[in-house]
Amino acid sequence: MTNLDNRLYIVATPIGNLQDFSYRAVEVLRSVDWIAAEDTRRARLLLQHYGIQNKLVSVHDHNEAFKAPELIKKLVSGMSGALISDAGTPLISDPGLPLVRLAKEAGVKVSPIPGACALVAALSVSGVAVSGFSFEGFLGRTSASRRAFFTEKLADTRTWVFYESSHRILACLKDLAATLPDNRKIAVAREMTKIYETVLYAPVSEVLREVEDNENMRKGEFVVIVEGCALKKVSEVSAEQLRVLTILLKTQTVKGAVALAVEITEGSKKLLYREALRIVKEQRE
Ligand code: SAM
């Protein structure tokens, strides 16, 4: 076994395929004094697969506040430790932030052992532009909160990404389709690295149809990626004006939507009319 200094290692674990684990991750998990894991039973399966025998400590959302200081004391006294989560990279929609913060405050070095992360894996195969993106974690559980969030994001020109569960994927896509223009492309990455891995990339209305028609497309784990808004004339029509116009065009004629948008945003009728025609044209293409 390698002798490690008193460091806290943040170790990424596979998101489905047990082979997706680095040599260094195995070596570190063998060598540290303890491994803090979200679910020790699940962690044991991974450790058994790699023949790792080490002490597991349970650290999850409900006990992290009092467990973290205990673990920091051990690190300060010279021990080394690792944090893993159920799947993927710890702290990414997973526990670990208090532990990392306390370690830093105590002057303990925190080192990453990088590996699988569902959002990065999904982005890499989605077909969506990834030069800039925002990660939104899990969204609200109600339709109203999701629609409010999607409306806020309508005019965002960057790609946005979120996690969704099998219980809510259909309802979530319905809310997305009701809020976004029909032609806006999205990607749904399901069960990545597992047997039934599927990645859909199409306009939101098409993806919704596929998920509605195919029961299997509602099973498993999901990452949803939404292409940013193609804002061509930023200087002429503001993001807010575009957002208002897009919503109005869902229920109004072009003339009606433009009239209301002018009233709401106090924008130029000519520019909003031109923008409305562009949106309608793009939707037909
Ligand atoms: N820390 C993890 C990471 O690095 O991706 C994420 C943990 S979060 C609690 C779990 C969510 O990640 C799932 O509900 C799902 O949205 C997404 N996810 C995890 N594994 C996945 C997979 N194999 N395929 C698609 N999405 C996955």
mmCIF file of C-alpha atoms and ligand atoms in Angstrom:
data_model
loop_
_atom_site.group_PDB
_atom_site.id
_atom_site.type_symbol
_atom_site.label_atom_id
_atom_site.label_comp_id
_atom_site.label_asym_id
_atom_site.label_seq_id
_atom_site.Cartn_x
_atom_site.Cartn_y
_atom_site.Cartn_z
ATOM 1 C CA MET A 1 0.000 0.000 0.000
ATOM 2 C CA THR A 2 1.085 3.531 -0.785
ATOM 3 C CA ASN A 3 1.547 5.793 2.232
ATOM 4 C CA LEU A 4 -0.596 8.886 1.828
ATOM 5 C CA ASP A 5 -0.266 12.212 3.610
ATOM 6 C CA ASN A 6 -3.198 13.636 5.579
ATOM 7 C CA ARG A 7 -5.307 14.611 2.616
ATOM 8 C CA LEU A 8 -8.983 14.405 1.807
ATOM 9 C CA TYR A 9 -9.498 12.767 -1.592
ATOM 10 C CA ILE A 10 -12.718 13.449 -3.502
ATOM 11 C CA VAL A 11 -13.065 10.327 -5.626
ATOM 12 C CA ALA A 12 -15.453 10.004 -8.588
ATOM 13 C CA THR A 13 -17.088 6.574 -9.001
ATOM 14 C CA PRO A 14 -18.801 4.979 -12.053
ATOM 15 C CA ILE A 15 -22.298 6.107 -13.120
ATOM 16 C CA GLY A 16 -23.375 2.652 -14.309
ATOM 17 C CA ASN A 17 -20.509 0.686 -15.775
ATOM 18 C CA LEU A 18 -18.189 -0.567 -13.017
ATOM 19 C CA GLN A 19 -15.255 -0.595 -15.436
ATOM 20 C CA ASP A 20 -15.311 3.211 -15.560
ATOM 21 C CA PHE A 21 -12.963 3.575 -12.607
ATOM 22 C CA SER A 22 -9.363 4.740 -12.732
ATOM 23 C CA TYR A 23 -6.269 2.882 -11.487
ATOM 24 C CA ARG A 24 -5.501 5.862 -9.305
ATOM 25 C CA ALA A 25 -8.984 5.802 -7.764
ATOM 26 C CA VAL A 26 -8.528 2.129 -6.822
ATOM 27 C CA GLU A 27 -5.064 2.793 -5.412
ATOM 28 C CA VAL A 28 -6.268 5.745 -3.328
ATOM 29 C CA LEU A 29 -9.291 3.875 -1.952
ATOM 30 C CA ARG A 30 -6.969 1.022 -0.927
ATOM 31 C CA SER A 31 -4.509 3.331 0.764
ATOM 32 C CA VAL A 32 -6.529 5.910 2.699
ATOM 33 C CA ASP A 33 -7.350 5.332 6.381
ATOM 34 C CA TRP A 34 -11.100 5.543 5.810
ATOM 35 C CA ILE A 35 -13.666 6.044 3.033
ATOM 36 C CA ALA A 36 -16.700 8.235 3.659
ATOM 37 C CA ALA A 37 -19.593 7.001 1.504
ATOM 38 C CA GLU A 38 -23.168 8.139 0.931
ATOM 39 C CA ASP A 39 -24.521 4.586 1.017
ATOM 40 C CA THR A 40 -22.094 2.095 2.571
ATOM 41 C CA ARG A 41 -23.917 -0.958 1.136
ATOM 42 C CA ARG A 42 -23.624 0.393 -2.392
ATOM 43 C CA ALA A 43 -20.023 1.430 -1.791
ATOM 44 C CA ARG A 44 -19.208 -2.100 -0.606
ATOM 45 C CA LEU A 45 -20.263 -3.515 -4.005
ATOM 46 C CA LEU A 46 -17.797 -1.244 -5.777
ATOM 47 C CA LEU A 47 -15.032 -2.023 -3.300
ATOM 48 C CA GLN A 48 -15.668 -5.772 -3.614
ATOM 49 C CA HIS A 49 -15.510 -5.529 -7.418
ATOM 50 C CA TYR A 50 -12.012 -4.045 -7.138
ATOM 51 C CA GLY A 51 -10.878 -6.197 -4.204
ATOM 52 C CA ILE A 52 -10.574 -3.146 -1.949
ATOM 53 C CA GLN A 53 -10.791 -3.782 1.785
ATOM 54 C CA ASN A 54 -11.057 -0.615 3.784
ATOM 55 C CA LYS A 55 -13.066 1.057 6.531
ATOM 56 C CA LEU A 56 -16.342 2.648 5.376
ATOM 57 C CA VAL A 57 -17.955 5.559 7.207
ATOM 58 C CA SER A 58 -21.506 6.590 6.368
ATOM 59 C CA VAL A 59 -21.829 10.267 5.391
ATOM 60 C CA HIS A 60 -25.050 11.495 3.819
ATOM 61 C CA ASP A 61 -27.245 14.612 3.702
ATOM 62 C CA HIS A 62 -28.826 13.835 7.090
ATOM 63 C CA ASN A 63 -25.698 13.211 9.203
ATOM 64 C CA GLU A 64 -23.060 15.236 7.347
ATOM 65 C CA ALA A 65 -23.324 18.249 9.677
ATOM 66 C CA PHE A 66 -22.087 16.291 12.720
ATOM 67 C CA LYS A 67 -20.006 13.631 10.919
ATOM 68 C CA ALA A 68 -17.884 16.138 9.019
ATOM 69 C CA PRO A 69 -16.191 17.715 12.105
ATOM 70 C CA GLU A 70 -15.325 14.213 13.442
ATOM 71 C CA LEU A 71 -13.686 13.285 10.147
ATOM 72 C CA ILE A 72 -11.794 16.579 9.974
ATOM 73 C CA LYS A 73 -10.309 15.865 13.434
ATOM 74 C CA LYS A 74 -8.982 12.560 12.080
ATOM 75 C CA LEU A 75 -7.461 14.284 9.052
ATOM 76 C CA VAL A 76 -5.842 16.972 11.223
ATOM 77 C CA SER A 77 -4.363 14.235 13.432
ATOM 78 C CA GLY A 78 -2.538 12.851 10.389
ATOM 79 C CA MET A 79 -4.990 10.393 8.806
ATOM 80 C CA SER A 80 -5.949 10.387 5.134
ATOM 81 C CA GLY A 81 -9.518 9.927 3.938
ATOM 82 C CA ALA A 82 -11.619 9.671 0.785
ATOM 83 C CA LEU A 83 -15.146 10.747 -0.029
ATOM 84 C CA ILE A 84 -17.244 8.889 -2.588
ATOM 85 C CA SER A 85 -20.920 9.241 -3.493
ATOM 86 C CA ASP A 86 -23.401 6.673 -4.846
ATOM 87 C CA ALA A 87 -22.412 7.420 -8.431
ATOM 88 C CA GLY A 88 -20.324 9.977 -10.278
ATOM 89 C CA THR A 89 -18.503 12.938 -8.815
ATOM 90 C CA PRO A 90 -19.173 13.816 -5.161
ATOM 91 C CA LEU A 91 -20.693 17.276 -4.511
ATOM 92 C CA ILE A 92 -22.304 17.376 -7.983
ATOM 93 C CA SER A 93 -25.942 17.161 -6.779
ATOM 94 C CA ASP A 94 -24.480 14.978 -4.028
ATOM 95 C CA PRO A 95 -23.255 15.409 -0.410
ATOM 96 C CA GLY A 96 -19.769 16.581 0.536
ATOM 97 C CA LEU A 97 -19.682 20.374 0.607
ATOM 98 C CA PRO A 98 -19.485 20.753 4.436
ATOM 99 C CA LEU A 99 -16.665 18.202 4.569
ATOM 100 C CA VAL A 100 -14.671 19.936 1.831
ATOM 101 C CA ARG A 101 -15.187 23.384 3.389
ATOM 102 C CA LEU A 102 -14.212 22.244 6.883
ATOM 103 C CA ALA A 103 -11.120 20.479 5.538
ATOM 104 C CA LYS A 104 -10.012 23.668 3.806
ATOM 105 C CA GLU A 105 -10.674 25.752 6.907
ATOM 106 C CA ALA A 106 -8.574 23.299 8.944
ATOM 107 C CA GLY A 107 -5.720 23.602 6.445
ATOM 108 C CA VAL A 108 -6.131 20.017 5.176
ATOM 109 C CA LYS A 109 -5.349 19.553 1.480
ATOM 110 C CA VAL A 110 -8.305 18.425 -0.652
ATOM 111 C CA SER A 111 -7.419 16.567 -3.861
ATOM 112 C CA PRO A 112 -9.723 15.361 -6.646
ATOM 113 C CA ILE A 113 -9.548 11.928 -8.230
ATOM 114 C CA PRO A 114 -11.588 12.808 -11.325
ATOM 115 C CA GLY A 115 -13.810 10.406 -13.222
ATOM 116 C CA ALA A 116 -17.416 9.906 -14.278
ATOM 117 C CA CYS A 117 -19.941 12.706 -14.012
ATOM 118 C CA ALA A 118 -23.378 12.303 -15.611
ATOM 119 C CA LEU A 119 -23.698 15.881 -16.836
ATOM 120 C CA VAL A 120 -20.273 15.890 -18.509
ATOM 121 C CA ALA A 121 -20.845 12.447 -20.070
ATOM 122 C CA ALA A 122 -24.224 13.624 -21.422
ATOM 123 C CA LEU A 123 -22.835 16.875 -22.811
ATOM 124 C CA SER A 124 -20.034 15.034 -24.575
ATOM 125 C CA VAL A 125 -22.445 12.930 -26.652
ATOM 126 C CA SER A 126 -25.475 15.239 -26.913
ATOM 127 C CA GLY A 127 -24.668 17.108 -30.102
ATOM 128 C CA VAL A 128 -25.519 20.368 -28.314
ATOM 129 C CA ALA A 129 -23.001 23.255 -28.280
ATOM 130 C CA VAL A 130 -20.899 23.042 -25.125
ATOM 131 C CA SER A 131 -18.617 26.069 -25.352
ATOM 132 C CA GLY A 132 -20.614 27.559 -22.469
ATOM 133 C CA PHE A 133 -23.292 25.982 -20.312
ATOM 134 C CA SER A 134 -25.022 26.259 -16.963
ATOM 135 C CA PHE A 135 -25.751 23.278 -14.734
ATOM 136 C CA GLU A 136 -29.057 23.540 -12.883
ATOM 137 C CA GLY A 137 -29.004 20.367 -10.738
ATOM 138 C CA PHE A 138 -32.484 18.933 -10.035
ATOM 139 C CA LEU A 139 -35.464 21.174 -10.839
ATOM 140 C CA GLY A 140 -38.555 21.802 -8.714
ATOM 141 C CA ARG A 141 -41.058 18.999 -8.272
ATOM 142 C CA THR A 142 -44.169 20.892 -9.341
ATOM 143 C CA SER A 143 -45.202 21.757 -12.860
ATOM 144 C CA ALA A 144 -45.676 25.422 -11.880
ATOM 145 C CA SER A 145 -42.130 25.742 -10.520
ATOM 146 C CA ARG A 146 -40.646 24.027 -13.580
ATOM 147 C CA ARG A 147 -42.561 26.239 -16.007
ATOM 148 C CA ALA A 148 -41.531 29.361 -14.113
ATOM 149 C CA PHE A 149 -37.906 28.214 -14.294
ATOM 150 C CA PHE A 150 -38.097 27.385 -18.027
ATOM 151 C CA THR A 151 -39.671 30.775 -18.728
ATOM 152 C CA GLU A 152 -36.779 32.455 -16.907
ATOM 153 C CA LYS A 153 -34.283 30.482 -19.012
ATOM 154 C CA LEU A 154 -36.037 31.091 -22.376
ATOM 155 C CA ALA A 155 -33.728 33.840 -23.563
ATOM 156 C CA ASP A 156 -30.506 32.334 -22.151
ATOM 157 C CA THR A 157 -28.116 31.995 -25.078
ATOM 158 C CA ARG A 158 -26.009 29.339 -23.332
ATOM 159 C CA THR A 159 -26.782 25.636 -23.176
ATOM 160 C CA TRP A 160 -28.401 24.536 -19.902
ATOM 161 C CA VAL A 161 -28.363 21.126 -18.287
ATOM 162 C CA PHE A 162 -30.329 19.471 -15.496
ATOM 163 C CA TYR A 163 -30.890 16.091 -13.842
ATOM 164 C CA GLU A 164 -34.292 14.418 -13.861
ATOM 165 C CA SER A 165 -35.742 11.241 -12.345
ATOM 166 C CA SER A 166 -37.851 8.594 -14.086
ATOM 167 C CA HIS A 167 -40.895 9.659 -11.994
ATOM 168 C CA ARG A 168 -40.912 13.130 -13.459
ATOM 169 C CA ILE A 169 -39.250 12.919 -16.886
ATOM 170 C CA LEU A 170 -42.504 12.888 -18.874
ATOM 171 C CA ALA A 171 -44.183 15.685 -16.903
ATOM 172 C CA CYS A 172 -40.961 17.683 -17.088
ATOM 173 C CA LEU A 173 -40.703 17.332 -20.884
ATOM 174 C CA LYS A 174 -44.357 18.342 -21.235
ATOM 175 C CA ASP A 175 -43.619 21.516 -19.263
ATOM 176 C CA LEU A 176 -40.516 22.142 -21.367
ATOM 177 C CA ALA A 177 -42.457 21.706 -24.633
ATOM 178 C CA ALA A 178 -45.191 24.031 -23.392
ATOM 179 C CA THR A 179 -42.648 26.753 -22.640
ATOM 180 C CA LEU A 180 -39.977 26.552 -25.354
ATOM 181 C CA PRO A 181 -40.553 27.292 -29.052
ATOM 182 C CA ASP A 182 -41.282 23.940 -30.769
ATOM 183 C CA ASN A 183 -38.145 24.080 -32.873
ATOM 184 C CA ARG A 184 -35.687 24.504 -29.970
ATOM 185 C CA LYS A 185 -33.494 21.419 -29.821
ATOM 186 C CA ILE A 186 -32.915 19.474 -26.643
ATOM 187 C CA ALA A 187 -31.036 16.286 -25.763
ATOM 188 C CA VAL A 188 -32.185 13.615 -23.349
ATOM 189 C CA ALA A 189 -29.411 11.247 -22.229
ATOM 190 C CA ARG A 190 -30.768 8.149 -20.508
ATOM 191 C CA GLU A 191 -28.948 5.336 -18.676
ATOM 192 C CA MET A 192 -25.518 6.366 -19.854
ATOM 193 C CA THR A 193 -22.822 3.674 -19.750
ATOM 194 C CA LYS A 194 -25.536 1.053 -19.029
ATOM 195 C CA ILE A 195 -27.211 -1.546 -21.267
ATOM 196 C CA TYR A 196 -30.119 0.664 -22.296
ATOM 197 C CA GLU A 197 -28.112 3.816 -22.934
ATOM 198 C CA THR A 198 -30.103 6.118 -25.243
ATOM 199 C CA VAL A 199 -29.435 9.679 -26.359
ATOM 200 C CA LEU A 200 -32.175 11.647 -28.122
ATOM 201 C CA TYR A 201 -31.327 14.938 -29.828
ATOM 202 C CA ALA A 202 -34.171 16.666 -31.648
ATOM 203 C CA PRO A 203 -36.620 19.577 -31.381
ATOM 204 C CA VAL A 204 -38.378 19.518 -28.016
ATOM 205 C CA SER A 205 -41.741 18.502 -29.541
ATOM 206 C CA GLU A 206 -40.153 15.434 -31.213
ATOM 207 C CA VAL A 207 -38.337 14.340 -28.067
ATOM 208 C CA LEU A 208 -41.580 14.658 -26.097
ATOM 209 C CA ARG A 209 -43.425 12.509 -28.666
ATOM 210 C CA GLU A 210 -40.750 9.803 -28.464
ATOM 211 C CA VAL A 211 -40.858 9.723 -24.648
ATOM 212 C CA GLU A 212 -44.672 9.683 -24.659
ATOM 213 C CA ASP A 213 -44.862 6.865 -27.215
ATOM 214 C CA ASN A 214 -42.135 4.649 -25.807
ATOM 215 C CA GLU A 215 -42.612 3.494 -22.219
ATOM 216 C CA ASN A 216 -38.981 2.358 -22.004
ATOM 217 C CA MET A 217 -37.882 5.933 -22.610
ATOM 218 C CA ARG A 218 -39.353 6.812 -19.213
ATOM 219 C CA LYS A 219 -37.245 4.296 -17.286
ATOM 220 C CA GLY A 220 -33.855 4.846 -15.689
ATOM 221 C CA GLU A 221 -31.782 7.944 -15.009
ATOM 222 C CA PHE A 222 -31.806 11.080 -17.119
ATOM 223 C CA VAL A 223 -29.823 14.155 -18.007
ATOM 224 C CA VAL A 224 -31.693 16.817 -20.004
ATOM 225 C CA ILE A 225 -29.773 19.355 -22.077
ATOM 226 C CA VAL A 226 -31.399 22.397 -23.675
ATOM 227 C CA GLU A 227 -29.802 24.304 -26.515
ATOM 228 C CA GLY A 228 -29.443 28.011 -25.795
ATOM 229 C CA CYS A 229 -31.573 30.611 -27.552
ATOM 230 C CA ALA A 230 -30.184 31.643 -30.946
ATOM 231 C CA LEU A 231 -30.206 35.360 -30.292
ATOM 232 C CA LYS A 232 -29.173 36.953 -33.579
ATOM 233 C CA LYS A 233 -29.881 40.599 -32.962
ATOM 234 C CA VAL A 234 -28.960 41.164 -29.344
ATOM 235 C CA SER A 235 -28.470 44.868 -29.870
ATOM 236 C CA GLU A 236 -31.919 45.365 -31.385
ATOM 237 C CA VAL A 237 -34.243 43.209 -29.284
ATOM 238 C CA SER A 238 -33.393 42.608 -25.636
ATOM 239 C CA ALA A 239 -33.426 39.168 -24.026
ATOM 240 C CA GLU A 240 -36.473 40.200 -21.970
ATOM 241 C CA GLN A 241 -38.369 41.396 -25.046
ATOM 242 C CA LEU A 242 -37.553 38.140 -26.799
ATOM 243 C CA ARG A 243 -38.737 36.138 -23.790
ATOM 244 C CA VAL A 244 -42.066 37.998 -23.636
ATOM 245 C CA LEU A 245 -42.575 37.733 -27.395
ATOM 246 C CA THR A 246 -41.862 33.988 -27.461
ATOM 247 C CA ILE A 247 -44.416 33.342 -24.732
ATOM 248 C CA LEU A 248 -47.071 35.504 -26.397
ATOM 249 C CA LEU A 249 -46.579 33.810 -29.775
ATOM 250 C CA LYS A 250 -47.642 30.514 -28.231
ATOM 251 C CA THR A 251 -51.230 31.742 -27.916
ATOM 252 C CA GLN A 252 -51.513 34.895 -30.035
ATOM 253 C CA THR A 253 -51.330 35.783 -33.716
ATOM 254 C CA VAL A 254 -48.172 37.630 -34.782
ATOM 255 C CA LYS A 255 -50.095 40.918 -34.798
ATOM 256 C CA GLY A 256 -51.631 40.290 -31.371
ATOM 257 C CA ALA A 257 -48.338 39.101 -29.839
ATOM 258 C CA VAL A 258 -46.437 42.121 -31.166
ATOM 259 C CA ALA A 259 -49.078 44.570 -29.922
ATOM 260 C CA LEU A 260 -48.973 43.056 -26.433
ATOM 261 C CA ALA A 261 -45.164 42.828 -26.415
ATOM 262 C CA VAL A 262 -44.912 46.523 -27.314
ATOM 263 C CA GLU A 263 -47.251 47.377 -24.446
ATOM 264 C CA ILE A 264 -45.480 45.138 -21.916
ATOM 265 C CA THR A 265 -41.869 45.883 -22.808
ATOM 266 C CA GLU A 266 -42.245 49.383 -24.292
ATOM 267 C CA GLY A 267 -40.149 48.150 -27.229
ATOM 268 C CA SER A 268 -40.157 49.243 -30.865
ATOM 269 C CA LYS A 269 -43.135 47.850 -32.805
ATOM 270 C CA LYS A 270 -41.059 47.544 -35.965
ATOM 271 C CA LEU A 271 -38.252 45.568 -34.319
ATOM 272 C CA LEU A 272 -40.606 43.329 -32.345
ATOM 273 C CA TYR A 273 -42.623 42.633 -35.495
ATOM 274 C CA ARG A 274 -39.461 41.657 -37.375
ATOM 275 C CA GLU A 275 -38.388 39.436 -34.481
ATOM 276 C CA ALA A 276 -41.836 37.794 -34.324
ATOM 277 C CA LEU A 277 -41.663 36.941 -38.032
ATOM 278 C CA ARG A 278 -38.205 35.451 -37.494
ATOM 279 C CA ILE A 279 -39.419 33.275 -34.614
ATOM 280 C CA VAL A 280 -42.447 32.040 -36.580
ATOM 281 C CA LYS A 281 -40.263 31.325 -39.626
ATOM 282 C CA GLU A 282 -37.772 29.361 -37.504
ATOM 283 C CA GLN A 283 -40.594 27.337 -35.985
ATOM 284 C CA ARG A 284 -41.845 26.335 -39.429
ATOM 285 C CA GLU A 285 -38.388 25.242 -40.648
HETATM 286 N N1 SAM B 1 -22.817 13.053 -8.610
HETATM 287 C C1 SAM B 1 -23.461 12.503 -9.771
HETATM 288 C C2 SAM B 1 -22.708 12.929 -11.035
HETATM 289 O O1 SAM B 1 -21.520 13.218 -10.943
HETATM 290 O O2 SAM B 1 -23.284 12.922 -12.099
HETATM 291 C C3 SAM B 1 -24.925 12.864 -9.837
HETATM 292 C C4 SAM B 1 -25.702 12.468 -8.635
HETATM 293 S S1 SAM B 1 -27.394 12.869 -8.728
HETATM 294 C C5 SAM B 1 -27.905 12.446 -7.109
HETATM 295 C C6 SAM B 1 -28.050 11.529 -9.654
HETATM 296 C C7 SAM B 1 -28.639 11.999 -10.998
HETATM 297 O O3 SAM B 1 -27.623 12.028 -11.980
HETATM 298 C C8 SAM B 1 -29.687 11.020 -11.548
HETATM 299 O O4 SAM B 1 -30.964 11.267 -10.996
HETATM 300 C C9 SAM B 1 -29.638 11.337 -13.025
HETATM 301 O O5 SAM B 1 -30.370 12.507 -13.301
HETATM 302 C C10 SAM B 1 -28.149 11.616 -13.230
HETATM 303 N N2 SAM B 1 -27.459 10.368 -13.614
HETATM 304 C C11 SAM B 1 -26.650 9.611 -12.852
HETATM 305 N N3 SAM B 1 -26.203 8.540 -13.543
HETATM 306 C C12 SAM B 1 -26.756 8.627 -14.774
HETATM 307 C C13 SAM B 1 -26.682 7.834 -15.950
HETATM 308 N N4 SAM B 1 -25.968 6.708 -15.979
HETATM 309 N N5 SAM B 1 -27.360 8.236 -17.048
HETATM 310 C C14 SAM B 1 -28.098 9.368 -17.017
HETATM 311 N N6 SAM B 1 -28.198 10.164 -15.942
HETATM 312 C C15 SAM B 1 -27.540 9.798 -14.830
#
